[in-house]
Coordinates of C-alpha atoms and ligand atoms in Angstrom, one line a residue:
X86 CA 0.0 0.0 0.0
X87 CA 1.3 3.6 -0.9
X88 CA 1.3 6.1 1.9
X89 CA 0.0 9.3 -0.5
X90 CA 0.6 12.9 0.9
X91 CA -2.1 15.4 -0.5
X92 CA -1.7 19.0 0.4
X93 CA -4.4 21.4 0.1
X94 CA -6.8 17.6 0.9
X95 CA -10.0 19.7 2.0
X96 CA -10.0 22.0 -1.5
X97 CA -12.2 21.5 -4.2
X98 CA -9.8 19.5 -6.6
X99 CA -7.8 18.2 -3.3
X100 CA -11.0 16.0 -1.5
X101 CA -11.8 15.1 -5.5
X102 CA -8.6 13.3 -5.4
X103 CA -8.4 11.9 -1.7
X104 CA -11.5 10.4 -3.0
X105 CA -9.8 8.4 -6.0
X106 CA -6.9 7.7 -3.6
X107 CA -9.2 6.2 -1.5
X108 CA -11.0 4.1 -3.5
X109 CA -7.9 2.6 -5.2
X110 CA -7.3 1.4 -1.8
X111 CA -4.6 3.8 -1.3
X112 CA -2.9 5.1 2.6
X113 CA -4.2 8.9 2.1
X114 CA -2.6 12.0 4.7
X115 CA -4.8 14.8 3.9
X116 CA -3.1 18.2 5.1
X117 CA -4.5 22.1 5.1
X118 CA -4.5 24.8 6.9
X119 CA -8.6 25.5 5.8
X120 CA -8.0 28.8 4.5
X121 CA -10.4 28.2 1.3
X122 CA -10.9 24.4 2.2
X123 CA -13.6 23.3 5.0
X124 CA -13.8 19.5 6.6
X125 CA -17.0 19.2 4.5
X126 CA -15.0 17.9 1.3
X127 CA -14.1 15.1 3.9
X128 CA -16.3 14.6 6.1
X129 CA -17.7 11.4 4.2
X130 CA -13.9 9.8 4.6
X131 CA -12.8 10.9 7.9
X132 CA -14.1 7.5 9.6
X133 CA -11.8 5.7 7.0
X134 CA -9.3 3.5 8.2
X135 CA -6.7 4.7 5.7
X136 CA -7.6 8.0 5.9
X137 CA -5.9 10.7 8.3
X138 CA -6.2 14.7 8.5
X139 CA -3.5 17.1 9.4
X140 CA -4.4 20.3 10.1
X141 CA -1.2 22.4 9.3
X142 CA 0.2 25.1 6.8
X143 CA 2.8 24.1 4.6
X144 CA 4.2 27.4 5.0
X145 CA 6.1 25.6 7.9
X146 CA 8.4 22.4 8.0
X147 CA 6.2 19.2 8.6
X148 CA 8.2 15.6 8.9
X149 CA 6.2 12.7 8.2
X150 CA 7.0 9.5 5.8
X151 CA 5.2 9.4 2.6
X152 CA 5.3 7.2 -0.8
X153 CA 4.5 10.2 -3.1
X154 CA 3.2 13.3 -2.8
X155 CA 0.4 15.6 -4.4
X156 CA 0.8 19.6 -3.4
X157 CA -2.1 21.1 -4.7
X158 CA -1.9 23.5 -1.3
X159 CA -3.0 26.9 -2.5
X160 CA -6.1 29.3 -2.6
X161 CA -7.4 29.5 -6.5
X162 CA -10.1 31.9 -6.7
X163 CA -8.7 35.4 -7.9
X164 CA -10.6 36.5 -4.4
X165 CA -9.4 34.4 -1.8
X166 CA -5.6 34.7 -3.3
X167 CA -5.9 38.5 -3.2
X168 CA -7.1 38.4 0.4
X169 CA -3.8 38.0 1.7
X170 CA -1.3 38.3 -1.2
X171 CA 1.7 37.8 0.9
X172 CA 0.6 34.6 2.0
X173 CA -0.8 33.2 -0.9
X174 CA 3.5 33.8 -2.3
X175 CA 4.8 32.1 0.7
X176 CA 2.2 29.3 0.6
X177 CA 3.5 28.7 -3.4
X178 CA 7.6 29.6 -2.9
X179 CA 7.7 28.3 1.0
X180 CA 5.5 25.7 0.9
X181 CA 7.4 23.7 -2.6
X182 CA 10.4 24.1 -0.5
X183 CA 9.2 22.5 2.3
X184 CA 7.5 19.9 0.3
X185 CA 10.6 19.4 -2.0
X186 CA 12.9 19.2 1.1
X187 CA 10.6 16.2 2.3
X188 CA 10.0 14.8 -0.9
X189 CA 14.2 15.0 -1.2
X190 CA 14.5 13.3 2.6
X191 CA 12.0 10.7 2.1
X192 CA 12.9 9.6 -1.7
X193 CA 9.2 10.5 -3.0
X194 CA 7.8 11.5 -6.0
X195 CA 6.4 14.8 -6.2
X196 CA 3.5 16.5 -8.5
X197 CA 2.5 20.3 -8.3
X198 CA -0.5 21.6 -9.1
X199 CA 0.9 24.2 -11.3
X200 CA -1.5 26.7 -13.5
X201 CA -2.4 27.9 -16.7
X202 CA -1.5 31.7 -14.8
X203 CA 1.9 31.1 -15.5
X204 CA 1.2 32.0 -19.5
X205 CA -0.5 35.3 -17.6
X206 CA -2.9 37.7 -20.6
X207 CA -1.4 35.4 -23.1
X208 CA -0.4 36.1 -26.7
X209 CA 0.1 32.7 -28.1
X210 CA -3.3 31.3 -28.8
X211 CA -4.0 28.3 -27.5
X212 CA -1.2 27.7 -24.8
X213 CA 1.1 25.1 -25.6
X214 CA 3.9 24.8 -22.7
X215 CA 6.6 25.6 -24.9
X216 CA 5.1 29.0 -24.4
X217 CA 7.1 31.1 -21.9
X218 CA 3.9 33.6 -21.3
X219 CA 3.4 37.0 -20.9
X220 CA 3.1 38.1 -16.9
X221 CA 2.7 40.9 -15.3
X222 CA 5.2 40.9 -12.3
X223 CA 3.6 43.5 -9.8
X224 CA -0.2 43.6 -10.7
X225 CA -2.9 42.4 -8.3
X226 CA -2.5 38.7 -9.8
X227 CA 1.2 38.3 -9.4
X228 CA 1.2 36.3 -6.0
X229 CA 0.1 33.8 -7.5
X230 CA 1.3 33.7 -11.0
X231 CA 4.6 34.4 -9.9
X232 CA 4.8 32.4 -7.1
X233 CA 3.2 29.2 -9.0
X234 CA 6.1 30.1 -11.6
X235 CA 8.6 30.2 -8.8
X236 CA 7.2 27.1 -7.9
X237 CA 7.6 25.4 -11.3
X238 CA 11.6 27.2 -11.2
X239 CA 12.1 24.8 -7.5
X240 CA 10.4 21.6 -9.0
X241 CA 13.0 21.7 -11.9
X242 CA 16.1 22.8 -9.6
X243 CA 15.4 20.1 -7.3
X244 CA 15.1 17.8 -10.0
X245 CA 18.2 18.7 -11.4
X246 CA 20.2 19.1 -8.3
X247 CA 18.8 16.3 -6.3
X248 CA 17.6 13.9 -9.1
X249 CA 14.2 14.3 -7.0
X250 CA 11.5 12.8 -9.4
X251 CA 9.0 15.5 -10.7
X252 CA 5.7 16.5 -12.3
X253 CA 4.5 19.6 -12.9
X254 CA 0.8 19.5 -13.8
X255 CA -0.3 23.0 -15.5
X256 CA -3.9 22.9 -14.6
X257 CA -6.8 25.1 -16.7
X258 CA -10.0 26.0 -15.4
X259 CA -11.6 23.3 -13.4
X260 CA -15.3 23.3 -12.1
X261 CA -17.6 21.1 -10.5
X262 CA -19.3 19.9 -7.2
X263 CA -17.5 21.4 -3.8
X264 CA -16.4 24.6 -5.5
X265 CA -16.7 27.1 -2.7
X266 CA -20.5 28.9 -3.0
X267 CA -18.1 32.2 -2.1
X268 CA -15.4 31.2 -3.9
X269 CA -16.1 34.2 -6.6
X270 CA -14.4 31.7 -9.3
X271 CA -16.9 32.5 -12.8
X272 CA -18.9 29.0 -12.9
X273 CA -19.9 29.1 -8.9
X274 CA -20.7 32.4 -8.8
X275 CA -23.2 32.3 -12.1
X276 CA -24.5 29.0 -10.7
X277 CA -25.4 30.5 -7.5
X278 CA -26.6 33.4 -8.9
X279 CA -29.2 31.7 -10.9
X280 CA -30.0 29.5 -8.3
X281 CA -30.9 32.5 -6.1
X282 CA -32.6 34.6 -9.1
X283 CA -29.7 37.6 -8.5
X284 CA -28.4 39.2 -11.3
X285 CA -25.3 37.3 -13.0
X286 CA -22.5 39.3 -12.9
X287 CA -20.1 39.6 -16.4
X288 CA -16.9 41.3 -15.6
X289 CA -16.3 43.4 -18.9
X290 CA -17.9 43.1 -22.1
X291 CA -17.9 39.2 -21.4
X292 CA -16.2 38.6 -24.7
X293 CA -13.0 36.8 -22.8
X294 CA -12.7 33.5 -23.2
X295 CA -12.0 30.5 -20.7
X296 CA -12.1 26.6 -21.7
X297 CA -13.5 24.8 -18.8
X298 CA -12.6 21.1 -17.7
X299 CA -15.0 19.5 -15.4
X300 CA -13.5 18.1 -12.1
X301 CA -13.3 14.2 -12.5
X302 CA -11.3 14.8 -16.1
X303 CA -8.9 16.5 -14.7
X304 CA -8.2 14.7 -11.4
X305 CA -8.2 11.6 -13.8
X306 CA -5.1 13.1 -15.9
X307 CA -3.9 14.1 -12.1
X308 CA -3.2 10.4 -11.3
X309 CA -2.4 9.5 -15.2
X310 CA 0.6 12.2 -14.4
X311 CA 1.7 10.7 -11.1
X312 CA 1.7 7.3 -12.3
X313 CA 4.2 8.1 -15.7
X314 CA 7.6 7.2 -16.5
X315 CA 9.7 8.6 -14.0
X316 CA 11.2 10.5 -17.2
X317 CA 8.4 12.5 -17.8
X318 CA 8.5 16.0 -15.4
X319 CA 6.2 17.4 -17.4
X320 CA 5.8 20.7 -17.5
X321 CA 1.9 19.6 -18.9
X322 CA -1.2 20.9 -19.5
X323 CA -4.4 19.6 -18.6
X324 CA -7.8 21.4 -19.4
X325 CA -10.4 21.2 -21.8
X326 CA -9.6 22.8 -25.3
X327 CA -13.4 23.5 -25.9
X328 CA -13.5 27.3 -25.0
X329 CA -16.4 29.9 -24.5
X330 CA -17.2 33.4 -23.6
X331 CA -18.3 34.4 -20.4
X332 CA -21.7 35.9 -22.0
X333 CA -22.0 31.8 -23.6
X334 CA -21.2 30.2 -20.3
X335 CA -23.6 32.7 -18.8
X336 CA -26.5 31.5 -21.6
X337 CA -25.9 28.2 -21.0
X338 CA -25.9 28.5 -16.6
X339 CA -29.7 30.2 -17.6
X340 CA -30.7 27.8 -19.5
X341 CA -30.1 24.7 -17.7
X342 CA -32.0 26.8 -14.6
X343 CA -34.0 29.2 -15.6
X344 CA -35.2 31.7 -13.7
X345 CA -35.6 35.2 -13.8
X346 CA -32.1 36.7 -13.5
X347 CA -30.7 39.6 -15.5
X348 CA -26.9 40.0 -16.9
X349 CA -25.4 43.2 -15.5
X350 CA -22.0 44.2 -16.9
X351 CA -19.1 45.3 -13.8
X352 CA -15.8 46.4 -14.6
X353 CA -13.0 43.9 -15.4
X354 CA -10.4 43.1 -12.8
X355 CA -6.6 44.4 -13.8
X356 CA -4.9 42.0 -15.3
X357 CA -7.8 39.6 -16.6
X358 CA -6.1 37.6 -19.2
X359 CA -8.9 37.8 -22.7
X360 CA -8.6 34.8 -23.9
X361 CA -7.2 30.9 -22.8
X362 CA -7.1 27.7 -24.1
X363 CA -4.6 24.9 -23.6
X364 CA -3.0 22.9 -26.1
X365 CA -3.3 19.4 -24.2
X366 CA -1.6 17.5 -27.4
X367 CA 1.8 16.6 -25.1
X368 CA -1.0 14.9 -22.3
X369 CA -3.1 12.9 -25.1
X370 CA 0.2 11.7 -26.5
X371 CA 2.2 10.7 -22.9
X372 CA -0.4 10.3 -20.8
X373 CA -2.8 9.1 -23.2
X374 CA -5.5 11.5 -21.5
X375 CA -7.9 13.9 -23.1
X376 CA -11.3 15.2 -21.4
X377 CA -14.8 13.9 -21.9
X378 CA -17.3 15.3 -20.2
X379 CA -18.9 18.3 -22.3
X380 CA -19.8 21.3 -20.7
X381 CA -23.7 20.6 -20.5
X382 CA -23.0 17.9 -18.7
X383 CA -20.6 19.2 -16.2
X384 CA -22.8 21.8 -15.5
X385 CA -25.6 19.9 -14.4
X386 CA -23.6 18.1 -11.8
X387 CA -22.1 21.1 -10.6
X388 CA -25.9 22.8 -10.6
X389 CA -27.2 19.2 -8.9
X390 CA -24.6 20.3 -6.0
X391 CA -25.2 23.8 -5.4
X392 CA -29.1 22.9 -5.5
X393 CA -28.6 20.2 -2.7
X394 CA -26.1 22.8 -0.9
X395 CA -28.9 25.5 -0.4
X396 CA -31.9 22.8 0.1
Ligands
LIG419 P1 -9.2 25.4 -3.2 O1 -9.0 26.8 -2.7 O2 -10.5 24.8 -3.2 O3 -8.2 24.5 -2.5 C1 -6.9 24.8 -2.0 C2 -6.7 24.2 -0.7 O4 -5.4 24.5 -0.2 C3 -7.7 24.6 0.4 O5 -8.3 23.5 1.0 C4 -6.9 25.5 1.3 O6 -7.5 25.5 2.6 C5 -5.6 24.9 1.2 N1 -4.5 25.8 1.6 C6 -4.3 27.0 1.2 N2 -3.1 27.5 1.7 C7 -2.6 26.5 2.5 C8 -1.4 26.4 3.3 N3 -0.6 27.5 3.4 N4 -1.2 25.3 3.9 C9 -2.1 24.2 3.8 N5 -3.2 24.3 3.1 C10 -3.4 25.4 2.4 O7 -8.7 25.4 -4.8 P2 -8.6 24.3 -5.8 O8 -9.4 24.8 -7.0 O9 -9.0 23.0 -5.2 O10 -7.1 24.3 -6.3 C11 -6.2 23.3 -5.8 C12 -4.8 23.6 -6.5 O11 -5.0 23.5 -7.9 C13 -4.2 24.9 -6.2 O12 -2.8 24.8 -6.0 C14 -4.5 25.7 -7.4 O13 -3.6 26.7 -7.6 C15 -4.5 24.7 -8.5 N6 -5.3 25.1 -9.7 C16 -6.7 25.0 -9.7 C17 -7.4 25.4 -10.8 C18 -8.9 25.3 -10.8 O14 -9.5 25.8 -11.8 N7 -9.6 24.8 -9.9 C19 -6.7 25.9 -11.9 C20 -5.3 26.0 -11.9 C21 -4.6 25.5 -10.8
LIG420 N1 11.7 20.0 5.2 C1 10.5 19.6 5.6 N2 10.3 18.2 5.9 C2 11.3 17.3 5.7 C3 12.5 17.8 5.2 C4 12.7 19.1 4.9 O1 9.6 20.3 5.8 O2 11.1 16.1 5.9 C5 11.9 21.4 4.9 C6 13.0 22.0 5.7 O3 12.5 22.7 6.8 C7 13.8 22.9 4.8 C8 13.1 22.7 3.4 O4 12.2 21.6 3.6 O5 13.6 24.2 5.1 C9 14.1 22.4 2.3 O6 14.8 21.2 2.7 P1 16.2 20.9 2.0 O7 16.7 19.6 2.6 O8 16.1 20.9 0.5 O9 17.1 22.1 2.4 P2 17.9 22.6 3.7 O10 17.3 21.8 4.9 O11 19.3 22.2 3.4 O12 17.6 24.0 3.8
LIG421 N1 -15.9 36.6 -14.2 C1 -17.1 37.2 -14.5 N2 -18.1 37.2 -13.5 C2 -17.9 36.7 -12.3 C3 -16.6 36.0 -12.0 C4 -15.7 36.0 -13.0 O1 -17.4 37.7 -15.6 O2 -18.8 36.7 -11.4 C5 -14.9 36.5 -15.3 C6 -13.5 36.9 -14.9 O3 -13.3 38.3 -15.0 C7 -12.6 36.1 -15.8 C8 -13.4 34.8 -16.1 O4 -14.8 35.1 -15.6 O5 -12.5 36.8 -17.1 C9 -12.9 33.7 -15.3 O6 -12.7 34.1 -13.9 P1 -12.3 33.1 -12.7 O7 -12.1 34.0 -11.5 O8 -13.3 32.0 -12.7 O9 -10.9 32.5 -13.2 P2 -9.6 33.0 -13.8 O10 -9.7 34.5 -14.1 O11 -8.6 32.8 -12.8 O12 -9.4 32.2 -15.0

């Protein structure tokens, strides 16, 4: 049995995966410090025998023995990640090093949950990773796109200095059930705005584009990525190439509910890249992955969830 180390456990995309883990039959030690996650997202596996949750920020050291480890610890929501900038840096830059250092001690494979933020507003349409991107180094958004690219600079330094083994995941969008009601992230917010007969709120014209990949897709090309060749670091992206405005995700959230709610127009936040996409043609051919739920479908489920939520 492997003894698997998922940081950030109680997040969205983090209790998604101590799910999988779980049911694979997997030794799971879930850790976070519940700054955007909640014990919610675990409460179904916290009677599990090989289950265990570790309330702690990996901001700080933490020495334990692990197998392999998943460090997807970090807020996501442009909201919660400009609540406290500062720490949102130290959480990316501090917490890979103190991850790397244990992954380094203990002889474990690493992954990080990097991002599609570290193209930034980019001008190479869609993203492959060969793609160096185009960031903004002292805007609102630079916590965490430069400390996720920091990150990615320590995964590859370690790897080279300390033949650690490495994969850096460059995640797109993601959506589905457990998003934070609050989180402010596009999807939840329309959802709930629907759901509650509010006005949706388009940041912008709403001509900016964002391909979304629903949840179990992506946590599925998660575990194709740790499992690889020990060759293959990645950097790789994994999203969903299909890619919409935000007034067509918008027409789509009302249709599937309904409702009464109006589209009002707010200003765009600084630095809100206009378009993304990702090339995912390195993941279909290493890891033999490619996305399949469309977005229809995705958004039911994630609809189903918020409806059960405010029952
Ligand atoms: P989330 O906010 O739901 O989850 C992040 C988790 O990390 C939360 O449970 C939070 O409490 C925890 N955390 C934050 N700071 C911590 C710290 N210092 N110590 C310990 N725990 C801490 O977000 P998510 O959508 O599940 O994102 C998970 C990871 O995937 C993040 O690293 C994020 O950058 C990355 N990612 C997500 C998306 C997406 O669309 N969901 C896109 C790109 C990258
Ligand atoms: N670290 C940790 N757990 C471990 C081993 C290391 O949290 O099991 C932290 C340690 O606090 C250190 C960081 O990881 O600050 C980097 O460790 P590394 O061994 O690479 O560097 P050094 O200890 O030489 O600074
Ligand atoms: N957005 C919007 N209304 C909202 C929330 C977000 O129009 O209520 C826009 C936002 O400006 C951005 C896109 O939707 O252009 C995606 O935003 P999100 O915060 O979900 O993710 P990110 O910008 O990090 O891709």
């Amino acid at each position: 049995m492997n003894t698997i180390l998922v940081t950030g456990g109680a997040g969205f995309l983090g209790s998604h995966l101590c799910d999988r883990l779980i049911e694979r039959g997997d030794d799971v030690l879930c850790v976070d410090n519940f700054f955007t996650g909640s014990k919610q997202n675990i409460s179904h596996l916290l009677s599990h025998p090989n289950f265990e949750l570790l309330r702690h920020d990996v901001t700080f050291p933490l020495y334990v023995e692990v197998d392999r480890i998943f460090n997807l610890a970090c807020p996501a929501s442009p909201v919660h990640y400009q609540r406290d900038p500062v720490q949102t840096t130290k959480t990316s830059v501090h917490g890979a090093i103190n991850m790397l250092g244990l992954a380094k001690r203990v002889q474990a494979r690493i992954l990080q949950a990097s991002t599609s933020e570290v193209y930034g507003d980019p001008q190479v349409h869609p993203q492959p990773e060969s793609y160096w991107g185009h960031v903004n180094t002292i805007g609102p958004r630079s916590c965490y796109d430069e400390g996720k690219r920091c990150a990615e600079t320590l995964f590859f330094d370690y790897h080279r200095q300390h033949a650690l083994e490495i994969k850096v995941m460059r995640i797109f969008n993601t959506y589905g059930p457990r998003m934070h009601p609050n989180d402010g992230r596009v999807v939840s917010n329309f959802i709930v705005q629907a759901l509650k007969g509010d006005d949706i709120t388009i940041y912008g014209d709403g001509q900016q584009t964002r391909s979304f990949c629903y949840v179990d897709d992506l946590i599925h090309g998660m575990l194709r990525l740790m499992d690889s060749p020990a060759a293959f670091t990645g950097p790789v992206n994994v999203g969903n190439p299909n890619e919409f405005t935000m007034l067509e995700l918008a027409e789509n959230v009302l249709s599937l509910i309904g409702g009464s709610s109006k589209l009002v127009f707010g200003p765009l936040p600084a630095d809100d890249p206009k378009q993304r996409q990702p090339d995912i043609a390195l993941a279909r051919q290493a890891l033999d992955w490619a996305p399949k739920v469309e977005l229809v479908d995705g958004l039911k489920e994630t609809i189903g969830y918020f409806k059960r939520l405010f029952d």
